[in-house]
Amino acid sequence: RYYAGGRLGIISRSGNGYPTAGIECGIDYTIGRLVLGLRATRDKRGDFKFYNEEPEMRNSGFVKIGWKL
């Protein structure tokens, strides 16, 4: 399975909400009931204001290992 799309959200830090928005893409591969996947994201993170920094773009990568029930 290949997928791609947008991301929107709110990051909570000490009760304050900071916006985040970006894109995501990935691939999931199923072998029997085992699921292996890779995902990449690029987000504009507004929560850096909590640390007195300007919002900036952040890249992230993830590895998924799962089991279908």
CSV table of C-alpha atoms in Angstrom, one decimal:
chain,number,residue,atom,x,y,z
A,1,ARG,CA,0.0,0.0,0.0
A,2,TYR,CA,1.3,3.4,-1.0
A,3,TYR,CA,-0.2,6.6,0.5
A,4,ALA,CA,0.3,10.3,0.6
A,5,GLY,CA,-1.6,13.3,2.0
A,6,GLY,CA,-1.8,16.4,4.1
A,7,ARG,CA,-1.5,16.7,7.8
A,8,LEU,CA,-3.1,19.3,10.2
A,9,GLY,CA,-3.0,19.4,13.9
A,10,ILE,CA,-2.5,21.1,17.2
A,11,ILE,CA,0.5,20.5,19.5
A,12,SER,CA,-0.2,21.0,23.2
A,13,ARG,CA,2.6,22.3,25.4
A,14,SER,CA,1.8,23.3,29.0
A,15,GLY,CA,-1.9,23.7,28.1
A,16,ASN,CA,-1.2,26.0,25.1
A,17,GLY,CA,-2.1,24.9,21.6
A,18,TYR,CA,0.3,25.5,18.6
A,19,PRO,CA,-0.6,24.7,15.0
A,20,THR,CA,1.2,22.2,12.8
A,21,ALA,CA,0.7,21.5,9.1
A,22,GLY,CA,2.5,19.5,6.5
A,23,ILE,CA,2.6,16.5,4.2
A,24,GLU,CA,3.1,12.8,4.7
A,25,CYS,CA,3.9,9.8,2.4
A,26,GLY,CA,4.7,6.2,3.0
A,27,ILE,CA,4.5,2.5,2.0
A,28,ASP,CA,3.2,-0.5,4.0
A,29,TYR,CA,4.0,-4.0,3.0
A,30,THR,CA,2.1,-7.0,4.4
A,31,ILE,CA,3.5,-10.5,4.7
A,32,GLY,CA,0.8,-12.7,6.1
A,33,ARG,CA,-0.2,-10.9,9.3
A,34,LEU,CA,3.1,-9.0,9.6
A,35,VAL,CA,3.1,-5.4,8.5
A,36,LEU,CA,6.3,-3.5,7.6
A,37,GLY,CA,6.3,0.1,6.6
A,38,LEU,CA,8.2,3.3,6.0
A,39,ARG,CA,6.8,6.9,6.4
A,40,ALA,CA,8.2,10.3,5.8
A,41,THR,CA,6.8,13.7,6.9
A,42,ARG,CA,7.5,17.4,6.5
A,43,ASP,CA,5.8,19.7,8.9
A,44,LYS,CA,5.7,23.4,9.8
A,45,ARG,CA,5.8,23.2,13.6
A,46,GLY,CA,4.4,26.2,15.5
A,47,ASP,CA,5.3,24.8,19.0
A,48,PHE,CA,8.8,26.2,18.8
A,49,LYS,CA,7.3,29.5,20.0
A,50,PHE,CA,7.1,27.7,23.4
A,51,TYR,CA,10.9,27.7,23.4
A,52,ASN,CA,11.0,31.4,22.2
A,53,GLU,CA,12.1,30.2,18.7
A,54,GLU,CA,10.4,30.9,15.3
A,55,PRO,CA,8.2,28.2,13.7
A,56,GLU,CA,10.2,26.0,11.3
A,57,MET,CA,9.9,23.1,8.9
A,58,ARG,CA,10.9,19.7,10.3
A,59,ASN,CA,11.5,16.4,8.4
A,60,SER,CA,10.9,13.1,10.1
A,61,GLY,CA,11.1,9.5,9.1
A,62,PHE,CA,9.5,6.4,10.7
A,63,VAL,CA,9.7,2.6,10.5
A,64,LYS,CA,6.6,0.6,11.2
A,65,ILE,CA,6.5,-3.0,12.4
A,66,GLY,CA,3.0,-4.3,13.2
A,67,TRP,CA,0.8,-7.4,13.5
A,68,LYS,CA,-2.7,-7.6,12.1
A,69,LEU,CA,-5.3,-9.0,14.6
